[in-house]
Coordinates of C-alpha atoms (C1' of nucleotides) in Angstrom, one line a residue:
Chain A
X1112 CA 82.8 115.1 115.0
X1113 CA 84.2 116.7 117.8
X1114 CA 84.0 120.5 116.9
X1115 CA 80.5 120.6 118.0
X1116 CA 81.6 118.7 121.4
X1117 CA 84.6 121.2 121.5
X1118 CA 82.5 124.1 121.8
X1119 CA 79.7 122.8 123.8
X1120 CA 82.7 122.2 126.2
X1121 CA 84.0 125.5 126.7
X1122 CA 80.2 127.1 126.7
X1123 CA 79.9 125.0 129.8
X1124 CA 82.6 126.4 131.6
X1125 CA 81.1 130.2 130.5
X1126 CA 79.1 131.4 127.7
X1127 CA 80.5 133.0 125.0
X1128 CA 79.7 134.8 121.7
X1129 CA 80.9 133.4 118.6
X1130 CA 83.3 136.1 118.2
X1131 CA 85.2 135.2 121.6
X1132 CA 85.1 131.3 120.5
X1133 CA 86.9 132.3 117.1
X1134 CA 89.4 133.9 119.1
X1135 CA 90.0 130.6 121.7
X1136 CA 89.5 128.0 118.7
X1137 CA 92.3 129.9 116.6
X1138 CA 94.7 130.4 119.5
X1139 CA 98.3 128.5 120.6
X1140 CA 96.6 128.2 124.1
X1141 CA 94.0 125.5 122.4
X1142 CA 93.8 122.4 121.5
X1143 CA 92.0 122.3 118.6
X1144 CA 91.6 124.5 115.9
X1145 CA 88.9 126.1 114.0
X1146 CA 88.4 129.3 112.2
X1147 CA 85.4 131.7 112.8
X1148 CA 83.4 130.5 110.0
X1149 CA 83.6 126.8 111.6
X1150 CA 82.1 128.0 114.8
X1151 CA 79.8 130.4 113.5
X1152 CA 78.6 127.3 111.7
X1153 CA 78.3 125.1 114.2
X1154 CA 76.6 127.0 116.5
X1155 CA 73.7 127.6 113.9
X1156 CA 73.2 124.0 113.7
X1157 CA 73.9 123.6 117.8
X1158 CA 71.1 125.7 118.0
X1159 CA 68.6 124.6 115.8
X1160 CA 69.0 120.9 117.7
X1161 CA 68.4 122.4 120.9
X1162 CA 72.0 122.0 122.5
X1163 CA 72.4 125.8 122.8
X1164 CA 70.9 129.1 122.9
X1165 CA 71.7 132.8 122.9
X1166 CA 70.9 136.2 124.5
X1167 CA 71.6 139.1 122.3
X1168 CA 73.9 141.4 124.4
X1169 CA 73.9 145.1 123.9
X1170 CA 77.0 147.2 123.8
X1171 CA 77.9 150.6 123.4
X1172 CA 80.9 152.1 121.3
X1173 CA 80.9 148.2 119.9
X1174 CA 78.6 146.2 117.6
X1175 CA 76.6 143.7 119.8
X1176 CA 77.2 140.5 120.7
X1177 CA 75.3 137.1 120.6
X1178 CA 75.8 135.3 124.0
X1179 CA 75.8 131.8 123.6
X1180 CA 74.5 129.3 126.9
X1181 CA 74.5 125.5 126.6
X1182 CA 71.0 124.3 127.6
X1183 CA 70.8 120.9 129.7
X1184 CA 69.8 118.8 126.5
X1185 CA 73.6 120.3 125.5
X1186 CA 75.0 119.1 128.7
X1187 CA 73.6 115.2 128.6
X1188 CA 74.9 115.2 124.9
X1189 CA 78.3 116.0 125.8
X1190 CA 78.1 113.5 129.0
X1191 CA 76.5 110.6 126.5
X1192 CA 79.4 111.7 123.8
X1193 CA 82.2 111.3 126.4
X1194 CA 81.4 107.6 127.3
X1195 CA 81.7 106.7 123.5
X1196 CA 85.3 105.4 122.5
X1197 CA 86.9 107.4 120.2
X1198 CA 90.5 106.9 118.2
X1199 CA 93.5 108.8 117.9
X1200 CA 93.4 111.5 115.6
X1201 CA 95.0 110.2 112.4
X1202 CA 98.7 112.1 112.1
X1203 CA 99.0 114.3 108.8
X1204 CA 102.1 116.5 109.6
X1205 CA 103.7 117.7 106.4
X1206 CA 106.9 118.6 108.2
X1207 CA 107.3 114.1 108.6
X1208 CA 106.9 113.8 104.3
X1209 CA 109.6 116.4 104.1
X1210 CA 111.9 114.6 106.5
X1211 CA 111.0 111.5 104.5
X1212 CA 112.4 113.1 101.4
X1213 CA 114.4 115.8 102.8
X1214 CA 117.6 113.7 101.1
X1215 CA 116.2 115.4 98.0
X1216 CA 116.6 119.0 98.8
X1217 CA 119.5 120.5 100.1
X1218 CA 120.7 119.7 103.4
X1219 CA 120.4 123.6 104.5
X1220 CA 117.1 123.9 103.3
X1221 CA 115.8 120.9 105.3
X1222 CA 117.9 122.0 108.6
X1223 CA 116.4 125.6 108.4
X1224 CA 112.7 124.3 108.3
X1225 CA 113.7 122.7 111.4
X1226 CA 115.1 125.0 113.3
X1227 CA 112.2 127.1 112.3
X1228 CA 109.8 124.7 113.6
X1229 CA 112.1 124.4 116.9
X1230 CA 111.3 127.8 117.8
X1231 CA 107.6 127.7 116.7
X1232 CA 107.3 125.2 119.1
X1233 CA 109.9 126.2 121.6
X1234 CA 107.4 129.5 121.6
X1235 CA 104.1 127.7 122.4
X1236 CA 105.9 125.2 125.3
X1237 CA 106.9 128.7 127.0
X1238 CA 103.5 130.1 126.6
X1239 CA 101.8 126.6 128.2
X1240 CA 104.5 126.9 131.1
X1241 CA 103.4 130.3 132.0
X1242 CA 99.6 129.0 132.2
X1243 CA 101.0 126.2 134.2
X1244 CA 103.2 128.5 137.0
X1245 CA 99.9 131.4 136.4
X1246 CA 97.4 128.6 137.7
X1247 CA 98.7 125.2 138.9
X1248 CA 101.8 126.5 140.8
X1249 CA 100.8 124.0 143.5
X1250 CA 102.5 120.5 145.4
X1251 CA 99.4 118.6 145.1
X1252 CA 97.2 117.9 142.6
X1253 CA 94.9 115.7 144.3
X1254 CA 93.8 119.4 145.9
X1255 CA 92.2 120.4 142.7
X1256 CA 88.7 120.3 142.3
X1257 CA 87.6 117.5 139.4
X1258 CA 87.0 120.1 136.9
X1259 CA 90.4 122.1 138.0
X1260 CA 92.2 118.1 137.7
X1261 CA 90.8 118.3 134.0
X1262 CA 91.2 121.2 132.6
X1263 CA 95.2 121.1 134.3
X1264 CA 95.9 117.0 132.2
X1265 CA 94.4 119.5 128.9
X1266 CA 97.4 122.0 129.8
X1267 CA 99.8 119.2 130.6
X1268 CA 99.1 117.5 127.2
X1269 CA 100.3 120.7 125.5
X1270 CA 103.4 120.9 127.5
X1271 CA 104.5 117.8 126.9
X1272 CA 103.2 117.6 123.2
X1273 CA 105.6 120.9 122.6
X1274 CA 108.0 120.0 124.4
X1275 CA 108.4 116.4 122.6
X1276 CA 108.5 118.3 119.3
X1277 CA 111.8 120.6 120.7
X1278 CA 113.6 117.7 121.3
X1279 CA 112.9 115.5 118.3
X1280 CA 114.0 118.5 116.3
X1281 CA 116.9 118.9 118.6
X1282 CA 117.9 115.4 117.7
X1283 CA 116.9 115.4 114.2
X1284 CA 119.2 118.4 113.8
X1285 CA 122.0 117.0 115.6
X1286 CA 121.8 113.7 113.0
X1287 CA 121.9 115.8 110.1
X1288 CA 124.4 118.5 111.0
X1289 CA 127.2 116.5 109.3
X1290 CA 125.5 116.5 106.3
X1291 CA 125.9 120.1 106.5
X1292 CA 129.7 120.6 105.7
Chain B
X579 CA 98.4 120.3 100.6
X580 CA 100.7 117.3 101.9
X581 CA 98.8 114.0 100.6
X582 CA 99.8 114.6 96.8
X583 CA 103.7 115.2 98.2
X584 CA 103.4 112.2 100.9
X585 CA 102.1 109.8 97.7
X586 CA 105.6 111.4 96.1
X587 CA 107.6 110.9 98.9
X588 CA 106.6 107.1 98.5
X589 CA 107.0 106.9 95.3
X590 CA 110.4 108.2 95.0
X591 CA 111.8 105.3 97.1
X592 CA 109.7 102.1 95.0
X593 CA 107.3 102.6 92.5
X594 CA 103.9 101.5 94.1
X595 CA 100.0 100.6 92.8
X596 CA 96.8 102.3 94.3
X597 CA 96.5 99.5 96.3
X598 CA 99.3 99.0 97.9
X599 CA 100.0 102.6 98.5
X600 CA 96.6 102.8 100.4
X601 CA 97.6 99.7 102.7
X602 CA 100.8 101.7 103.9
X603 CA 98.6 105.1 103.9
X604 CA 96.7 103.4 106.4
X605 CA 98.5 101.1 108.8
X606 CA 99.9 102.0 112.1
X607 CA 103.7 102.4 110.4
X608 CA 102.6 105.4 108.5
X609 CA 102.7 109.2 110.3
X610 CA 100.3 109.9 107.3
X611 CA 97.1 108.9 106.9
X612 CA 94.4 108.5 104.1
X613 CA 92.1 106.2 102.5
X614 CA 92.5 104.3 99.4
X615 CA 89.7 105.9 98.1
X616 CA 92.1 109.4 98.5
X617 CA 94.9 107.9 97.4
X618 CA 93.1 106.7 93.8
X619 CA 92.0 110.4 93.5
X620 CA 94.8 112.0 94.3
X621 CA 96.7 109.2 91.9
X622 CA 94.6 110.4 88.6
X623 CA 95.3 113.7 90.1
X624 CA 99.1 113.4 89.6
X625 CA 98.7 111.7 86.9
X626 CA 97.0 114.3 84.7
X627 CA 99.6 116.9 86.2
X628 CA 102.5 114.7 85.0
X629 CA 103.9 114.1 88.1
X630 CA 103.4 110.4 87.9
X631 CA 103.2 107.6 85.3
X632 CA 102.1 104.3 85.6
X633 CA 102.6 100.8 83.8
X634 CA 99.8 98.3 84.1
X635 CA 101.8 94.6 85.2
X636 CA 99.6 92.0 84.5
X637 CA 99.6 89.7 86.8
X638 CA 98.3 85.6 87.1
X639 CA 95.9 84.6 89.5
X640 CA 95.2 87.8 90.9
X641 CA 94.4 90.8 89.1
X642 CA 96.5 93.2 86.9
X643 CA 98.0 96.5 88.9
X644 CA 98.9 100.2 88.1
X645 CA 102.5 100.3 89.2
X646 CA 102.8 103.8 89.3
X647 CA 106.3 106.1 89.0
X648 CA 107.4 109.7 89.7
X649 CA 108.0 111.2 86.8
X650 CA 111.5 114.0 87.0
X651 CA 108.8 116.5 86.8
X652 CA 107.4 114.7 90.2
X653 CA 110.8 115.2 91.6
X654 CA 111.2 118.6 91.3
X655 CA 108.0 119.4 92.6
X656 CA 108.6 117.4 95.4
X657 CA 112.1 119.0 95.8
X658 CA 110.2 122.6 95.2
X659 CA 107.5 122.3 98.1
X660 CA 110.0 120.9 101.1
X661 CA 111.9 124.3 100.6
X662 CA 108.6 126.2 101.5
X663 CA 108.2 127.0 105.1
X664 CA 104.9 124.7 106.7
X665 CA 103.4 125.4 109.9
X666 CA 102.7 122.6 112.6
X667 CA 99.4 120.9 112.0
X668 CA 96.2 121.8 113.4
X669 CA 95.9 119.7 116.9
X670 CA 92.2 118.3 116.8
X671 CA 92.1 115.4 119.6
X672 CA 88.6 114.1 120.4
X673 CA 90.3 112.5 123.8
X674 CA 91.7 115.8 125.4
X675 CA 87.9 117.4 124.9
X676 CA 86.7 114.9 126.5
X677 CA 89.3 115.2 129.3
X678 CA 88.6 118.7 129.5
X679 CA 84.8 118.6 129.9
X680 CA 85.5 114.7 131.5
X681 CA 84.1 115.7 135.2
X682 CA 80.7 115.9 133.9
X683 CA 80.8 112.2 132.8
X684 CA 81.8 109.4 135.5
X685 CA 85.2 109.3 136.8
X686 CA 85.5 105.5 135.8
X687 CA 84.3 106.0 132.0
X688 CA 87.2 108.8 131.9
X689 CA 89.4 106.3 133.3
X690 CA 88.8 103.2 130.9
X691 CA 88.7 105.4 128.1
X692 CA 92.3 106.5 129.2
X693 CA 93.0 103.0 129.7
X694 CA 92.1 102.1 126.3
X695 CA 94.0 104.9 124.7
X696 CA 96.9 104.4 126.8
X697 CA 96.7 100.8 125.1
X698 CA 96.6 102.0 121.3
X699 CA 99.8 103.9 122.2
X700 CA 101.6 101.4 124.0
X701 CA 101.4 98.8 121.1
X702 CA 102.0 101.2 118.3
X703 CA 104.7 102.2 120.7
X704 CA 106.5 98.4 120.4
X705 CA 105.6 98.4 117.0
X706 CA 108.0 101.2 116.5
X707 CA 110.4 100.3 118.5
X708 CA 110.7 97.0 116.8
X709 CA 110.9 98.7 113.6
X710 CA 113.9 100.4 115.0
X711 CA 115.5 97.6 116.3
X712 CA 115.4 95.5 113.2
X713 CA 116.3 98.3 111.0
X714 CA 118.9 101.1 112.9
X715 CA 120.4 98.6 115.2
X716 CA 123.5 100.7 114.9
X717 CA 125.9 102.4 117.6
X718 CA 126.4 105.7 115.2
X719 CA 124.1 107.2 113.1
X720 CA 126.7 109.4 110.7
X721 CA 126.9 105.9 109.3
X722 CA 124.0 106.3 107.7
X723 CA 123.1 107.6 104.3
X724 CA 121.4 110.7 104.1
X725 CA 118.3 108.7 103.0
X726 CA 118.5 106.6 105.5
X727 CA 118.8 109.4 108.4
X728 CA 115.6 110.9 107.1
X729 CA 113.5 107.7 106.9
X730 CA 115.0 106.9 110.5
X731 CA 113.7 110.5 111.8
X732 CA 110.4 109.7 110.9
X733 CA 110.4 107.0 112.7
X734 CA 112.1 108.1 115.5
X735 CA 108.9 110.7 115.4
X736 CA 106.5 108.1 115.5
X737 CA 108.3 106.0 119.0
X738 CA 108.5 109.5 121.1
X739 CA 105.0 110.9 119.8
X740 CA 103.9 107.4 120.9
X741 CA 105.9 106.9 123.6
X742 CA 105.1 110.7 125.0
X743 CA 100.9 109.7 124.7
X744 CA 101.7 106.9 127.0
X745 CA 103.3 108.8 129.7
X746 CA 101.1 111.4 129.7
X747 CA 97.6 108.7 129.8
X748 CA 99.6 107.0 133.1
X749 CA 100.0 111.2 134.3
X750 CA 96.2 111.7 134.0
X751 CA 95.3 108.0 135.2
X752 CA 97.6 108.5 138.5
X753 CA 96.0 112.4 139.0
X754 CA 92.0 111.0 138.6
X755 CA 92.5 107.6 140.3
X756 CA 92.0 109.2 144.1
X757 CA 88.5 110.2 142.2
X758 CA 87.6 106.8 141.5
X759 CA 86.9 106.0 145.3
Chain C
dT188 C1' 95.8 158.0 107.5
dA189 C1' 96.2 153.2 107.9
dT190 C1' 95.8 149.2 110.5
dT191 C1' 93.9 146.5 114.1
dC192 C1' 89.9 145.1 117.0
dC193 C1' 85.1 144.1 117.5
dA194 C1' 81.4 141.3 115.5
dT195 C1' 78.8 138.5 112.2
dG196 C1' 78.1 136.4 108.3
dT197 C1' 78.0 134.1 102.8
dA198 C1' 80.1 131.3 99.0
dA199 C1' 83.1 128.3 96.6
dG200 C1' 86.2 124.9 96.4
dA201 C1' 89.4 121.5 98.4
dC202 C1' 89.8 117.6 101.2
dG203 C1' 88.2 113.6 104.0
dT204 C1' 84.8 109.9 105.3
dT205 C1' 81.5 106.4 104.4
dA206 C1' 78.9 103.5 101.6
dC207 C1' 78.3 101.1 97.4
dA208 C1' 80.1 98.1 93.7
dT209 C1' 82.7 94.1 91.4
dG210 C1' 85.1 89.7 91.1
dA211 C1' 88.7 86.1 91.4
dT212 C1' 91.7 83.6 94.8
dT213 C1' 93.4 81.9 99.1
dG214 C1' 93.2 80.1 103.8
dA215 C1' 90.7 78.8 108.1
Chain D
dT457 C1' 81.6 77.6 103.5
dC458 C1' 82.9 81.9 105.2
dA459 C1' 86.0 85.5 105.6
dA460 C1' 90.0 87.8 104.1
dT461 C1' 93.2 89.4 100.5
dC462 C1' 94.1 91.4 96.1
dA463 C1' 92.8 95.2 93.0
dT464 C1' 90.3 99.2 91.3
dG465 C1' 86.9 102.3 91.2
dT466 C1' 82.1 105.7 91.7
dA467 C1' 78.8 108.5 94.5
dA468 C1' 77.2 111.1 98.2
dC469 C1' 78.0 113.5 101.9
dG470 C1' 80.4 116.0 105.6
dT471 C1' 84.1 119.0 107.1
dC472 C1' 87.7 122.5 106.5
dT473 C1' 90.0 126.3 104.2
dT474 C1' 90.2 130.5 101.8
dA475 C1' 88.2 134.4 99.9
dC476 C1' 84.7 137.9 99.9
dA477 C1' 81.7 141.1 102.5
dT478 C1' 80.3 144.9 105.9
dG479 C1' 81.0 148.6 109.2
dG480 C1' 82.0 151.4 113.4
dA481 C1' 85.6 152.3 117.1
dA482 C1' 90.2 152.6 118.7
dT483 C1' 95.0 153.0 118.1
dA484 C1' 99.5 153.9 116.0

DNA sequence: TATTCCATGTAAGACGTTACATGATTGA
DNA sequence: TCAATCATGTAACGTCTTACATGGAATA
């Protein structure tokens, strides 16, 4: 499971309360998703093995918060985690089993859904070429500090993942426009 | 849920058993995956809805199958749920954590488990392309019947999601190599 | 006045993974 | 003789999704 991993990962960069993980787990900016009650979840049972910890941070005009640290037994995990291999993530994209059988609805309906999905991901590849210009805006890469290199081949992935999607539905449109009358 | 249409999808093209519907749920060919222990689930499932029949074949030397059938009743629920509007899947990639939180970990276990993934992709990758080759080895693809467009835009998904993983592990393997000393 | 944001949780159900279980046949 | 293929399932467990629940502050 990853999720646990996931987290531990971005409470090493800063600590955060659950509320603020929810937030980064359920947005276009990340790459993988989660909803609050995942990561209030897992960060009960981080905590009972030890991996991380949490300072209860007083606020006013808001409710408190509970700040979440990794601890150095955390840390070690997430080292001894990232030498294991792991697979690809098996692909379940429902959009794929309705091209499969998109012959059976009408031509318009299929075309639609993918000109809707154009723009969903059209959207996201703007957004993940802001962060790029915003933070990377630089000739050499080999500049950036290790952690910098990382967390930039994260951002990259999400450019070209989005940007792959644009053009398959750009060329899955284009094949079926004649269907269209 | 997609798994119940994918099985559909399938099924709409050649009637199938459990069995072999679980081999083509789970080989590299298939942008959807499951185990067979899903598919005989979600088979009584479908079943019991009326979406799917089956006919037991008996068979010699080997034993007897449930060839199973979409029903017209299958059909239309198929036909139904493309028309709704689906949202991309939820990205969940064990390999870009690890890329994000890789500089704690040594540069050269990164870098083999890049290798290795850059591997997966690249033979999936020919597997594809073969597919292609021995099946849409064509200069036009308006010759093609609307059924046949669709399965080959699947496909199509599968050789630039594949080739695009490839490219991308050869980005991050050229951007972390001047780590590796 | 209604909605959104902050902040944290419980509960139920759907879905996915792994292990267990059987048994004949075919090929190395 | 050992492993793989064909063929179908049960059981237990883990993970994910959706709905329910609370309550103050800020904003439209």
């Amino acid at each position: 499971m990853a999720l646990e991993h996931a987290i531990l990962a971005v409470l090493t960069r800063f600590p955060h309360s659950g509320y603020e993980l929810a937030k980064k787990f359920s947005s276009v900016g990340f790459f993988w998703m989660a909803t609050h009650q995942q990561i209030y979840r897992e960060l009960s049972k981080l905590e009972s093995q030890g991996w991380v910890n949490f300072e209860t941070v007083a606020q006013v005009d808001r409710p408190n918060k509970k700040l979440y640290h990794v601890t150095e037994l955390g840390k070690q995990e997430l080292a001894k985690w990232i030498a294991e291999p792991s697979e690809p993530t098996a692909i379940r994209e429902d959009l794929l089993v309705k091209v499969l059988s998109g012959y059976l609805a009408s031509p318009t309906v299929l075309a639609q859904e993918l000109e809707r999905r154009r723009q969903i991901h059209q959207e996201k590849l703007q957004f993940y070429r802001g962060l790029v210009e915003e933070n990377y805006a630089i000739a050499d890469f080999q500049t950036l500090s290790p952690e910098a290199k990382c967390r930039y081949l994260t951002l990259r992935r999400g450019v070209r993942y989005e940007a792959d999607w644009v053009e398959w539905c750009d060329e899955a449109l284009q094949i079926l426009r004649a269907d269209l009358g």
